[in-house]
Amino acid sequence: MDQSVKLIGVLGGMGPAATADFMGQVIANTSAKVDQEHIPLLIFSDPVIPDRSTSILDATAPSPLPMLQDHAVRLQRAGATALVIPCNTAHHFHSDIAAALNIPVLHIADAVCEDLGRMRSDGVRVQKVALMATAGTIMSGFYRQRLEKAGFVCMIPDVEEQLLINEIIRMVKGGDITAAIAPVREASRRLKARGADAVILGCTELPLLREAIEDILPYVDSTRSLAQACIRYVQQN
């Protein structure tokens, strides 16, 4: 491969459908008229990686970090010039993954903050932003830190809302997207009733339900945000 070509390494499989959705978002958001104008992707999809949220919540659970670092290094050795991880919760380990590499690792929460900023620039009132994510992502705190730095207020789900979101994610991972539609709408309504101006679909399973909530709340699709950041990285000089 031409050494001047930027090659995106995709550390995926968490879950497989989310990785496939990320690839689809890269394709859909790239202005291309022929194959050769699309973004080169090198995808490593390994669904065997231990559960990220469980590891954050339970110190005795298997850590995904050794496999995440191993797979990241393999992608770099295979020629990747930057890495993306289409799994929000895995970004709890972002700094440790990046430390094992000498290529950049794009951060999904930074990409989301950029999109929220663009919403504001387009005239959408966005101040209080609800975070719909795994319990591990919530506990990690990386979204809250980045949102507050960017000038947004981060709304965390309450206990009942989080239980509902956990169940929604479980349904999507199990392939039962239809069953997840009603509960994701309920969760969105609850967050709106508590004052959310917008919601972050902060687990890469949740954007598979994006059409179910678009009439309830403005949302930022974290998968699409990461895909667009990936495209910007490749197209910049």
PDB file of C-alpha atoms in Angstrom:
ATOM      1  CA  MET A   1       0.000   0.000   0.000  1.00  0.00           C
ATOM      2  CA  ASP A   2       1.153   3.551  -0.806  1.00  0.00           C
ATOM      3  CA  GLN A   3       2.856   4.809   2.376  1.00  0.00           C
ATOM      4  CA  SER A   4       1.332   8.272   1.863  1.00  0.00           C
ATOM      5  CA  VAL A   5      -2.208   6.880   2.192  1.00  0.00           C
ATOM      6  CA  LYS A   6      -3.818   7.227   5.595  1.00  0.00           C
ATOM      7  CA  LEU A   7      -5.147   3.871   6.755  1.00  0.00           C
ATOM      8  CA  ILE A   8      -7.641   3.768   9.621  1.00  0.00           C
ATOM      9  CA  GLY A   9      -7.308   0.822  11.965  1.00  0.00           C
ATOM     10  CA  VAL A  10     -10.661  -0.150  13.467  1.00  0.00           C
ATOM     11  CA  LEU A  11     -10.477  -1.954  16.801  1.00  0.00           C
ATOM     12  CA  GLY A  12     -13.926  -3.486  16.770  1.00  0.00           C
ATOM     13  CA  GLY A  13     -16.164  -6.381  17.687  1.00  0.00           C
ATOM     14  CA  MET A  14     -17.620  -4.612  20.756  1.00  0.00           C
ATOM     15  CA  GLY A  15     -20.227  -5.546  19.547  1.00  0.00           C
ATOM     16  CA  PRO A  16     -20.028  -6.802  15.972  1.00  0.00           C
ATOM     17  CA  ALA A  17     -23.192  -4.980  14.822  1.00  0.00           C
ATOM     18  CA  ALA A  18     -21.812  -1.693  16.172  1.00  0.00           C
ATOM     19  CA  THR A  19     -18.602  -2.208  14.184  1.00  0.00           C
ATOM     20  CA  ALA A  20     -20.606  -2.915  11.020  1.00  0.00           C
ATOM     21  CA  ASP A  21     -22.673   0.228  11.685  1.00  0.00           C
ATOM     22  CA  PHE A  22     -19.464   2.265  12.056  1.00  0.00           C
ATOM     23  CA  MET A  23     -18.216   1.042   8.682  1.00  0.00           C
ATOM     24  CA  GLY A  24     -21.582   1.907   7.139  1.00  0.00           C
ATOM     25  CA  GLN A  25     -21.416   5.396   8.660  1.00  0.00           C
ATOM     26  CA  VAL A  26     -17.940   5.985   7.211  1.00  0.00           C
ATOM     27  CA  ILE A  27     -19.201   4.989   3.779  1.00  0.00           C
ATOM     28  CA  ALA A  28     -22.447   6.985   4.055  1.00  0.00           C
ATOM     29  CA  ASN A  29     -20.678  10.171   5.203  1.00  0.00           C
ATOM     30  CA  THR A  30     -17.877  10.090   2.623  1.00  0.00           C
ATOM     31  CA  SER A  31     -18.397  12.165  -0.522  1.00  0.00           C
ATOM     32  CA  ALA A  32     -17.251   9.661  -3.116  1.00  0.00           C
ATOM     33  CA  LYS A  33     -18.274   8.942  -6.695  1.00  0.00           C
ATOM     34  CA  VAL A  34     -15.993   5.956  -7.278  1.00  0.00           C
ATOM     35  CA  ASP A  35     -14.535   3.206  -5.074  1.00  0.00           C
ATOM     36  CA  GLN A  36     -11.126   4.858  -4.973  1.00  0.00           C
ATOM     37  CA  GLU A  37     -12.493   7.969  -3.228  1.00  0.00           C
ATOM     38  CA  HIS A  38     -13.645   6.016  -0.166  1.00  0.00           C
ATOM     39  CA  ILE A  39     -11.737   5.722   3.136  1.00  0.00           C
ATOM     40  CA  PRO A  40      -9.343   2.771   3.563  1.00  0.00           C
ATOM     41  CA  LEU A  41     -10.241   0.799   6.695  1.00  0.00           C
ATOM     42  CA  LEU A  42      -8.374  -2.064   8.344  1.00  0.00           C
ATOM     43  CA  ILE A  43     -10.890  -3.794  10.606  1.00  0.00           C
ATOM     44  CA  PHE A  44     -10.086  -6.144  13.497  1.00  0.00           C
ATOM     45  CA  SER A  45     -13.428  -7.299  14.887  1.00  0.00           C
ATOM     46  CA  ASP A  46     -12.994  -9.499  17.949  1.00  0.00           C
ATOM     47  CA  PRO A  47     -16.175 -10.117  19.963  1.00  0.00           C
ATOM     48  CA  VAL A  48     -14.242 -12.276  22.471  1.00  0.00           C
ATOM     49  CA  ILE A  49     -12.766  -9.196  24.204  1.00  0.00           C
ATOM     50  CA  PRO A  50     -13.998  -9.236  27.848  1.00  0.00           C
ATOM     51  CA  ASP A  51     -16.950  -6.984  28.642  1.00  0.00           C
ATOM     52  CA  ARG A  52     -15.761  -3.432  29.165  1.00  0.00           C
ATOM     53  CA  SER A  53     -18.551  -2.229  31.448  1.00  0.00           C
ATOM     54  CA  THR A  54     -18.304  -5.259  33.734  1.00  0.00           C
ATOM     55  CA  SER A  55     -14.565  -4.680  34.092  1.00  0.00           C
ATOM     56  CA  ILE A  56     -15.096  -1.054  35.150  1.00  0.00           C
ATOM     57  CA  LEU A  57     -17.822  -1.927  37.641  1.00  0.00           C
ATOM     58  CA  ASP A  58     -16.173  -5.046  39.111  1.00  0.00           C
ATOM     59  CA  ALA A  59     -12.446  -4.992  39.854  1.00  0.00           C
ATOM     60  CA  THR A  60     -12.413  -8.807  40.056  1.00  0.00           C
ATOM     61  CA  ALA A  61     -13.758  -9.249  36.510  1.00  0.00           C
ATOM     62  CA  PRO A  62     -11.417  -9.996  33.558  1.00  0.00           C
ATOM     63  CA  SER A  63      -9.880  -6.842  32.114  1.00  0.00           C
ATOM     64  CA  PRO A  64     -10.216  -6.180  28.375  1.00  0.00           C
ATOM     65  CA  LEU A  65      -7.061  -4.040  28.378  1.00  0.00           C
ATOM     66  CA  PRO A  66      -4.479  -6.733  27.439  1.00  0.00           C
ATOM     67  CA  MET A  67      -6.508  -7.741  24.366  1.00  0.00           C
ATOM     68  CA  LEU A  68      -7.262  -4.128  23.466  1.00  0.00           C
ATOM     69  CA  GLN A  69      -3.573  -3.246  23.557  1.00  0.00           C
ATOM     70  CA  ASP A  70      -2.592  -6.420  21.680  1.00  0.00           C
ATOM     71  CA  HIS A  71      -5.105  -5.797  18.898  1.00  0.00           C
ATOM     72  CA  ALA A  72      -4.176  -2.116  18.661  1.00  0.00           C
ATOM     73  CA  VAL A  73      -0.508  -3.024  18.223  1.00  0.00           C
ATOM     74  CA  ARG A  74      -1.415  -5.578  15.553  1.00  0.00           C
ATOM     75  CA  LEU A  75      -3.334  -2.939  13.631  1.00  0.00           C
ATOM     76  CA  GLN A  76      -0.390  -0.542  13.851  1.00  0.00           C
ATOM     77  CA  ARG A  77       2.013  -3.230  12.628  1.00  0.00           C
ATOM     78  CA  ALA A  78      -0.355  -3.964   9.748  1.00  0.00           C
ATOM     79  CA  GLY A  79      -0.006  -0.369   8.563  1.00  0.00           C
ATOM     80  CA  ALA A  80      -2.688   1.637  10.346  1.00  0.00           C
ATOM     81  CA  THR A  81      -1.801   5.339  10.579  1.00  0.00           C
ATOM     82  CA  ALA A  82      -4.534   6.086  13.155  1.00  0.00           C
ATOM     83  CA  LEU A  83      -6.844   4.017  15.330  1.00  0.00           C
ATOM     84  CA  VAL A  84     -10.548   4.268  16.087  1.00  0.00           C
ATOM     85  CA  ILE A  85     -12.550   2.212  18.584  1.00  0.00           C
ATOM     86  CA  PRO A  86     -16.292   1.983  17.803  1.00  0.00           C
ATOM     87  CA  CYS A  87     -17.123   1.173  21.424  1.00  0.00           C
ATOM     88  CA  ASN A  88     -17.763   3.990  23.881  1.00  0.00           C
ATOM     89  CA  THR A  89     -17.020   2.048  27.053  1.00  0.00           C
ATOM     90  CA  ALA A  90     -13.638   0.909  25.721  1.00  0.00           C
ATOM     91  CA  HIS A  91     -12.575   4.566  25.823  1.00  0.00           C
ATOM     92  CA  HIS A  92     -12.194   4.186  29.581  1.00  0.00           C
ATOM     93  CA  PHE A  93      -8.907   2.515  28.541  1.00  0.00           C
ATOM     94  CA  HIS A  94      -8.074   5.093  25.848  1.00  0.00           C
ATOM     95  CA  SER A  95      -4.898   6.451  27.427  1.00  0.00           C
ATOM     96  CA  ASP A  96      -3.524   2.952  28.100  1.00  0.00           C
ATOM     97  CA  ILE A  97      -4.233   1.869  24.521  1.00  0.00           C
ATOM     98  CA  ALA A  98      -2.662   5.045  23.126  1.00  0.00           C
ATOM     99  CA  ALA A  99       0.424   4.502  25.318  1.00  0.00           C
ATOM    100  CA  ALA A 100       1.094   1.203  23.530  1.00  0.00           C
ATOM    101  CA  LEU A 101       1.170   2.915  20.108  1.00  0.00           C
ATOM    102  CA  ASN A 102       2.952   5.640  18.210  1.00  0.00           C
ATOM    103  CA  ILE A 103      -0.075   6.518  16.069  1.00  0.00           C
ATOM    104  CA  PRO A 104      -3.024   8.697  17.145  1.00  0.00           C
ATOM    105  CA  VAL A 105      -6.137   7.146  18.692  1.00  0.00           C
ATOM    106  CA  LEU A 106      -9.182   9.269  17.900  1.00  0.00           C
ATOM    107  CA  HIS A 107     -11.470   9.725  20.914  1.00  0.00           C
ATOM    108  CA  ILE A 108     -15.207   9.160  20.456  1.00  0.00           C
ATOM    109  CA  ALA A 109     -16.227  11.653  23.168  1.00  0.00           C
ATOM    110  CA  ASP A 110     -14.138  14.413  21.564  1.00  0.00           C
ATOM    111  CA  ALA A 111     -15.923  13.699  18.272  1.00  0.00           C
ATOM    112  CA  VAL A 112     -19.300  13.919  20.034  1.00  0.00           C
ATOM    113  CA  CYS A 113     -18.376  17.266  21.610  1.00  0.00           C
ATOM    114  CA  GLU A 114     -17.451  18.604  18.174  1.00  0.00           C
ATOM    115  CA  ASP A 115     -20.882  17.623  16.862  1.00  0.00           C
ATOM    116  CA  LEU A 116     -22.624  19.244  19.832  1.00  0.00           C
ATOM    117  CA  GLY A 117     -20.680  22.412  19.080  1.00  0.00           C
ATOM    118  CA  ARG A 118     -21.866  22.297  15.489  1.00  0.00           C
ATOM    119  CA  MET A 119     -25.468  21.904  16.690  1.00  0.00           C
ATOM    120  CA  ARG A 120     -25.046  25.115  18.693  1.00  0.00           C
ATOM    121  CA  SER A 121     -23.545  26.884  15.695  1.00  0.00           C
ATOM    122  CA  ASP A 122     -26.573  25.819  13.662  1.00  0.00           C
ATOM    123  CA  GLY A 123     -28.857  27.543  16.166  1.00  0.00           C
ATOM    124  CA  VAL A 124     -30.003  24.535  18.208  1.00  0.00           C
ATOM    125  CA  ARG A 125     -30.288  25.358  21.922  1.00  0.00           C
ATOM    126  CA  VAL A 126     -28.049  22.791  23.570  1.00  0.00           C
ATOM    127  CA  GLN A 127     -26.865  23.214  27.139  1.00  0.00           C
ATOM    128  CA  LYS A 128     -28.065  20.252  29.224  1.00  0.00           C
ATOM    129  CA  VAL A 129     -27.059  17.040  27.474  1.00  0.00           C
ATOM    130  CA  ALA A 130     -28.261  13.627  28.643  1.00  0.00           C
ATOM    131  CA  LEU A 131     -25.861  10.707  28.345  1.00  0.00           C
ATOM    132  CA  MET A 132     -27.408   7.391  27.373  1.00  0.00           C
ATOM    133  CA  ALA A 133     -24.632   4.810  27.833  1.00  0.00           C
ATOM    134  CA  THR A 134     -23.511   1.696  29.686  1.00  0.00           C
ATOM    135  CA  ALA A 135     -23.153   1.857  33.456  1.00  0.00           C
ATOM    136  CA  GLY A 136     -19.397   1.453  32.935  1.00  0.00           C
ATOM    137  CA  THR A 137     -19.198   4.492  30.660  1.00  0.00           C
ATOM    138  CA  ILE A 138     -21.178   6.522  33.189  1.00  0.00           C
ATOM    139  CA  MET A 139     -18.878   5.453  36.045  1.00  0.00           C
ATOM    140  CA  SER A 140     -15.737   6.098  34.002  1.00  0.00           C
ATOM    141  CA  GLY A 141     -16.604   9.795  33.770  1.00  0.00           C
ATOM    142  CA  PHE A 142     -14.758  10.605  30.547  1.00  0.00           C
ATOM    143  CA  TYR A 143     -17.901  12.002  28.890  1.00  0.00           C
ATOM    144  CA  ARG A 144     -18.722  14.271  31.821  1.00  0.00           C
ATOM    145  CA  GLN A 145     -15.152  15.618  31.862  1.00  0.00           C
ATOM    146  CA  ARG A 146     -15.112  16.386  28.136  1.00  0.00           C
ATOM    147  CA  LEU A 147     -18.639  17.790  28.028  1.00  0.00           C
ATOM    148  CA  GLU A 148     -17.976  20.163  30.930  1.00  0.00           C
ATOM    149  CA  LYS A 149     -14.698  21.270  29.347  1.00  0.00           C
ATOM    150  CA  ALA A 150     -16.613  22.037  26.138  1.00  0.00           C
ATOM    151  CA  GLY A 151     -19.189  24.105  28.055  1.00  0.00           C
ATOM    152  CA  PHE A 152     -22.064  21.627  28.331  1.00  0.00           C
ATOM    153  CA  VAL A 153     -23.911  20.265  31.367  1.00  0.00           C
ATOM    154  CA  CYS A 154     -23.868  16.459  31.473  1.00  0.00           C
ATOM    155  CA  MET A 155     -27.105  14.836  32.664  1.00  0.00           C
ATOM    156  CA  ILE A 156     -26.581  11.353  34.091  1.00  0.00           C
ATOM    157  CA  PRO A 157     -29.510   8.872  34.032  1.00  0.00           C
ATOM    158  CA  ASP A 158     -31.125   8.171  37.381  1.00  0.00           C
ATOM    159  CA  VAL A 159     -31.224   4.604  38.738  1.00  0.00           C
ATOM    160  CA  GLU A 160     -34.473   3.617  36.996  1.00  0.00           C
ATOM    161  CA  GLU A 161     -33.403   5.195  33.710  1.00  0.00           C
ATOM    162  CA  GLN A 162     -30.039   3.422  33.827  1.00  0.00           C
ATOM    163  CA  LEU A 163     -31.694   0.050  34.429  1.00  0.00           C
ATOM    164  CA  LEU A 164     -33.859   0.717  31.376  1.00  0.00           C
ATOM    165  CA  ILE A 165     -30.856   1.708  29.269  1.00  0.00           C
ATOM    166  CA  ASN A 166     -28.938  -1.394  30.377  1.00  0.00           C
ATOM    167  CA  GLU A 167     -31.861  -3.526  29.202  1.00  0.00           C
ATOM    168  CA  ILE A 168     -32.038  -1.688  25.868  1.00  0.00           C
ATOM    169  CA  ILE A 169     -28.340  -2.339  25.243  1.00  0.00           C
ATOM    170  CA  ARG A 170     -28.775  -5.988  26.197  1.00  0.00           C
ATOM    171  CA  MET A 171     -31.633  -6.334  23.693  1.00  0.00           C
ATOM    172  CA  VAL A 172     -29.637  -4.778  20.856  1.00  0.00           C
ATOM    173  CA  LYS A 173     -26.593  -6.927  21.564  1.00  0.00           C
ATOM    174  CA  GLY A 174     -28.928  -9.927  21.511  1.00  0.00           C
ATOM    175  CA  GLY A 175     -30.244  -8.922  18.091  1.00  0.00           C
ATOM    176  CA  ASP A 176     -33.735  -7.984  19.306  1.00  0.00           C
ATOM    177  CA  ILE A 177     -33.851  -4.429  17.997  1.00  0.00           C
ATOM    178  CA  THR A 178     -37.629  -4.395  17.582  1.00  0.00           C
ATOM    179  CA  ALA A 179     -38.162  -5.135  21.283  1.00  0.00           C
ATOM    180  CA  ALA A 180     -35.792  -2.274  22.184  1.00  0.00           C
ATOM    181  CA  ILE A 181     -37.803   0.426  20.375  1.00  0.00           C
ATOM    182  CA  ALA A 182     -40.463   1.014  23.050  1.00  0.00           C
ATOM    183  CA  PRO A 183     -38.013   1.162  25.984  1.00  0.00           C
ATOM    184  CA  VAL A 184     -35.587   3.497  24.189  1.00  0.00           C
ATOM    185  CA  ARG A 185     -38.478   5.847  23.477  1.00  0.00           C
ATOM    186  CA  GLU A 186     -39.496   5.676  27.141  1.00  0.00           C
ATOM    187  CA  ALA A 187     -35.933   6.436  28.289  1.00  0.00           C
ATOM    188  CA  SER A 188     -35.760   9.388  25.878  1.00  0.00           C
ATOM    189  CA  ARG A 189     -39.082  10.784  27.130  1.00  0.00           C
ATOM    190  CA  ARG A 190     -37.915  10.532  30.761  1.00  0.00           C
ATOM    191  CA  LEU A 191     -34.680  12.370  30.011  1.00  0.00           C
ATOM    192  CA  LYS A 192     -36.546  15.078  28.114  1.00  0.00           C
ATOM    193  CA  ALA A 193     -38.998  15.487  31.002  1.00  0.00           C
ATOM    194  CA  ARG A 194     -36.039  16.075  33.340  1.00  0.00           C
ATOM    195  CA  GLY A 195     -34.829  18.925  31.157  1.00  0.00           C
ATOM    196  CA  ALA A 196     -32.470  17.427  28.581  1.00  0.00           C
ATOM    197  CA  ASP A 197     -31.944  19.612  25.491  1.00  0.00           C
ATOM    198  CA  ALA A 198     -30.366  16.705  23.620  1.00  0.00           C
ATOM    199  CA  VAL A 199     -29.192  13.159  24.207  1.00  0.00           C
ATOM    200  CA  ILE A 200     -25.932  11.437  23.380  1.00  0.00           C
ATOM    201  CA  LEU A 201     -26.338   7.909  22.052  1.00  0.00           C
ATOM    202  CA  GLY A 202     -23.214   7.030  24.001  1.00  0.00           C
ATOM    203  CA  CYS A 203     -23.106   3.284  23.466  1.00  0.00           C
ATOM    204  CA  THR A 204     -22.463   2.146  19.906  1.00  0.00           C
ATOM    205  CA  GLU A 205     -25.417  -0.246  20.124  1.00  0.00           C
ATOM    206  CA  LEU A 206     -27.829   2.667  20.688  1.00  0.00           C
ATOM    207  CA  PRO A 207     -27.424   4.336  17.256  1.00  0.00           C
ATOM    208  CA  LEU A 208     -29.025   1.226  15.788  1.00  0.00           C
ATOM    209  CA  LEU A 209     -32.199   2.701  17.346  1.00  0.00           C
ATOM    210  CA  ARG A 210     -31.596   6.274  16.137  1.00  0.00           C
ATOM    211  CA  GLU A 211     -34.811   6.467  14.123  1.00  0.00           C
ATOM    212  CA  ALA A 212     -36.897   5.531  17.177  1.00  0.00           C
ATOM    213  CA  ILE A 213     -36.043   8.695  19.119  1.00  0.00           C
ATOM    214  CA  GLU A 214     -35.562  11.384  16.478  1.00  0.00           C
ATOM    215  CA  ASP A 215     -39.078  12.751  17.075  1.00  0.00           C
ATOM    216  CA  ILE A 216     -38.505  12.994  20.849  1.00  0.00           C
ATOM    217  CA  LEU A 217     -35.128  14.663  21.376  1.00  0.00           C
ATOM    218  CA  PRO A 218     -32.276  16.040  19.287  1.00  0.00           C
ATOM    219  CA  TYR A 219     -29.501  13.489  19.503  1.00  0.00           C
ATOM    220  CA  VAL A 220     -25.839  12.993  18.740  1.00  0.00           C
ATOM    221  CA  ASP A 221     -25.044   9.583  17.291  1.00  0.00           C
ATOM    222  CA  SER A 222     -21.620   8.678  18.713  1.00  0.00           C
ATOM    223  CA  THR A 223     -20.959   6.189  15.904  1.00  0.00           C
ATOM    224  CA  ARG A 224     -21.618   8.807  13.248  1.00  0.00           C
ATOM    225  CA  SER A 225     -19.532  11.364  15.166  1.00  0.00           C
ATOM    226  CA  LEU A 226     -16.563   8.978  15.237  1.00  0.00           C
ATOM    227  CA  ALA A 227     -17.025   8.130  11.559  1.00  0.00           C
ATOM    228  CA  GLN A 228     -17.003  11.811  10.634  1.00  0.00           C
ATOM    229  CA  ALA A 229     -13.888  12.426  12.762  1.00  0.00           C
ATOM    230  CA  CYS A 230     -12.246   9.536  10.952  1.00  0.00           C
ATOM    231  CA  ILE A 231     -13.108  11.084   7.573  1.00  0.00           C
ATOM    232  CA  ARG A 232     -11.783  14.492   8.667  1.00  0.00           C
ATOM    233  CA  TYR A 233      -8.515  12.871   9.791  1.00  0.00           C
ATOM    234  CA  VAL A 234      -8.042  11.179   6.413  1.00  0.00           C
ATOM    235  CA  GLN A 235      -8.944  14.258   4.369  1.00  0.00           C
ATOM    236  CA  GLN A 236      -6.845  16.790   6.264  1.00  0.00           C
ATOM    237  CA  ASN A 237      -3.463  17.663   4.773  1.00  0.00           C
TER     238      ASN A 237
END
